[in-house]
Short mmCIF file of C-alpha atoms in Angstrom, two decimals:
data_model
loop_
_atom_site.label_atom_id
_atom_site.label_comp_id
_atom_site.label_asym_id
_atom_site.label_seq_id
_atom_site.Cartn_x
_atom_site.Cartn_y
_atom_site.Cartn_z
CA MET A 362 -10.17 3.16 -9.21
CA PRO A 363 -13.92 2.96 -8.54
CA GLN A 364 -16.31 4.85 -10.81
CA PRO A 365 -17.91 7.89 -9.20
CA GLN A 366 -21.58 7.66 -8.32
CA THR A 367 -23.52 9.96 -10.66
CA ILE A 368 -26.98 11.44 -10.43
CA LEU A 369 -28.87 13.77 -12.73
CA LEU A 370 -31.11 16.33 -11.02
CA PRO A 371 -33.22 19.28 -12.11
CA LEU A 372 -31.32 22.55 -11.80
CA SER A 373 -32.06 24.30 -8.52
CA GLN A 374 -30.94 27.44 -6.72
CA TYR A 375 -28.58 25.23 -4.74
CA HIS A 376 -26.47 24.46 -7.83
CA LEU A 377 -26.37 27.91 -9.44
CA ASP A 378 -22.91 28.88 -8.14
CA ASP A 379 -21.35 25.71 -9.55
CA VAL A 380 -23.22 26.02 -12.84
CA ALA A 381 -22.25 29.68 -13.24
CA ASN A 382 -18.61 28.77 -12.62
CA ILE A 383 -18.68 25.97 -15.21
CA GLU A 384 -20.46 28.30 -17.65
CA ALA A 385 -17.85 31.05 -17.21
CA ALA A 386 -14.97 28.61 -17.67
CA SER A 387 -16.53 26.89 -20.69
CA PHE A 388 -17.78 29.69 -22.95
CA SER A 389 -16.27 32.89 -24.34
CA THR A 390 -19.61 34.70 -23.92
CA PRO A 391 -21.07 33.02 -20.84
CA TRP A 392 -24.48 33.59 -19.37
CA SER A 393 -24.41 35.49 -16.11
CA TYR A 394 -25.43 34.03 -12.77
CA GLN A 395 -28.63 36.09 -12.99
CA GLN A 396 -29.47 34.83 -16.48
CA LEU A 397 -29.06 31.26 -15.25
CA ALA A 398 -31.15 32.00 -12.15
CA ASP A 399 -33.90 33.47 -14.33
CA GLU A 400 -34.21 30.12 -16.11
CA LEU A 401 -35.49 28.60 -12.86
CA ASN A 402 -38.69 30.63 -13.37
CA ASN A 403 -39.00 30.09 -17.12
CA PRO A 404 -41.89 27.65 -17.73
CA LEU A 405 -40.39 26.58 -21.07
CA ALA A 406 -36.93 25.83 -19.67
CA ARG A 407 -35.68 22.38 -18.72
CA TYR A 408 -32.23 22.34 -17.07
CA VAL A 409 -30.37 19.51 -15.39
CA VAL A 410 -27.18 19.21 -13.36
CA LEU A 411 -24.93 16.17 -13.16
CA LEU A 412 -23.40 15.30 -9.81
CA ALA A 413 -20.48 12.88 -9.48
CA ASP A 414 -19.85 11.82 -5.90
CA GLY A 415 -21.95 14.81 -4.82
CA LYS A 416 -19.98 17.39 -6.83
CA CYS A 417 -21.54 19.31 -9.73
CA VAL A 418 -19.51 18.33 -12.80
CA GLY A 419 -21.79 19.54 -15.57
CA TYR A 420 -25.15 20.87 -16.61
CA GLY A 421 -27.34 21.27 -19.65
CA GLY A 422 -30.62 22.74 -20.63
CA GLY A 423 -32.99 23.88 -23.26
CA PHE A 424 -36.46 25.02 -24.13
CA ALA A 425 -39.57 23.02 -24.90
CA VAL A 426 -41.86 24.78 -27.38
CA ALA A 427 -44.76 22.95 -29.00
CA ASP A 428 -43.35 19.66 -30.34
CA GLU A 429 -39.73 20.87 -30.40
CA PHE A 430 -36.92 20.96 -27.87
CA GLU A 431 -33.91 23.20 -28.40
CA ILE A 432 -30.76 22.52 -26.41
CA THR A 433 -29.35 25.91 -25.48
CA THR A 434 -26.37 24.81 -23.43
CA ILE A 435 -24.46 21.80 -22.25
CA ALA A 436 -21.11 21.89 -20.48
CA VAL A 437 -18.85 19.71 -18.37
CA ALA A 438 -16.20 21.17 -16.08
CA ALA A 439 -12.82 20.98 -17.82
CA GLU A 440 -11.28 18.66 -15.25
CA HIS A 441 -14.14 16.18 -15.70
CA ARG A 442 -14.29 16.01 -19.51
CA ARG A 443 -13.71 12.75 -21.39
CA ASN A 444 -15.40 10.71 -18.66
CA GLY A 445 -18.76 10.18 -20.38
CA TYR A 446 -20.48 13.00 -18.50
CA GLY A 447 -21.47 14.85 -21.66
CA ALA A 448 -23.28 11.72 -22.84
CA LEU A 449 -25.09 11.42 -19.51
CA LEU A 450 -26.21 15.04 -19.76
CA LEU A 451 -27.32 14.64 -23.37
CA GLN A 452 -29.30 11.52 -22.47
CA GLY A 453 -30.92 13.41 -19.60
CA LEU A 454 -31.91 16.25 -21.91
CA THR A 455 -33.25 13.75 -24.43
CA ASP A 456 -35.41 12.23 -21.68
CA LYS A 457 -36.64 15.70 -20.68
CA ALA A 458 -37.47 16.47 -24.31
CA LYS A 459 -39.50 13.27 -24.62
CA GLU A 460 -41.35 14.09 -21.38
CA THR A 461 -42.49 17.38 -22.94
CA GLY A 462 -43.83 15.59 -26.01
CA ALA A 463 -41.13 16.92 -28.30
CA GLU A 464 -40.78 15.18 -31.63
CA THR A 465 -37.57 16.90 -32.71
CA MET A 466 -34.51 18.21 -30.87
CA TYR A 467 -32.32 21.02 -32.19
CA LEU A 468 -29.01 22.60 -31.22
CA GLU A 469 -26.24 24.82 -32.53
CA VAL A 470 -22.55 23.99 -32.14
CA ARG A 471 -19.39 25.82 -33.12
CA VAL A 472 -17.83 24.58 -36.36
CA SER A 473 -14.56 24.09 -34.46
CA ASN A 474 -16.09 22.03 -31.63
CA GLU A 475 -15.49 18.63 -33.19
CA ALA A 476 -15.71 16.74 -29.89
CA ALA A 477 -19.23 18.01 -29.25
CA GLN A 478 -20.25 17.31 -32.86
CA ALA A 479 -19.06 13.72 -32.50
CA LEU A 480 -21.10 13.30 -29.31
CA TYR A 481 -24.21 14.74 -30.93
CA ARG A 482 -23.83 12.43 -33.94
CA ARG A 483 -23.58 9.43 -31.60
CA PHE A 484 -26.99 10.50 -30.26
CA GLY A 485 -28.53 10.65 -33.73
CA PHE A 486 -28.14 14.34 -34.50
CA SER A 487 -27.26 15.35 -38.05
CA GLU A 488 -26.35 18.64 -39.66
CA ILE A 489 -29.33 20.44 -41.20
CA GLY A 490 -27.80 23.86 -41.84
CA ARG A 491 -25.33 26.52 -40.84
CA ARG A 492 -25.64 29.94 -39.26
CA ALA A 493 -22.98 32.33 -40.54
CA ASN A 494 -21.08 34.26 -37.86
CA TYR A 495 -23.44 32.97 -35.15
CA TYR A 496 -20.80 32.96 -32.41
CA THR A 497 -18.57 35.79 -31.23
CA GLN A 498 -15.24 35.87 -29.40
CA PRO A 499 -14.12 34.46 -31.79
CA THR A 500 -16.56 34.96 -34.64
CA GLU A 501 -17.47 31.58 -36.01
CA ASP A 502 -20.24 29.80 -37.87
CA ALA A 503 -22.62 27.47 -36.09
CA ILE A 504 -23.67 24.09 -37.35
CA LEU A 505 -27.40 23.59 -36.83
CA MET A 506 -28.16 19.99 -35.92
CA ALA A 507 -31.41 18.10 -35.40
CA ARG A 508 -32.59 14.74 -34.20
CA SER A 509 -35.99 13.09 -34.52
CA LEU A 510 -37.45 11.62 -31.36
CA THR A 511 -40.17 9.69 -33.17
CA ASP A 512 -37.99 7.16 -35.02
#
């Protein structure tokens, strides 16, 4: 079976329906369509969508502040997971972070999300702390991870 053609694009109004659907299916406390749309006008925000054969299969984003970049979200549609799309999104966000002049990237991840933690470690992230009861529905600690972009 041939590999799908993939392309990473900046998030636009055109992709908001797909992104909102992936968000709602991926997280227990998802951002609303309007919250996602508001990010299009946030000068600190950097969001990308991943298309595979023209279909939105994932997205990710974060904020660039001073010399730091914080990933706020990254998700792949359930039916497209385990195909390397998360890695493509994370690489795209890393490139965006470098474009902003960021020296360090940060993110939080649920303690139970071992698949995401493994991906982040492959990209050079390491645990630097924990946030007690950070997540709700269910209540769970977050692992705070960081990665230097200057090494």
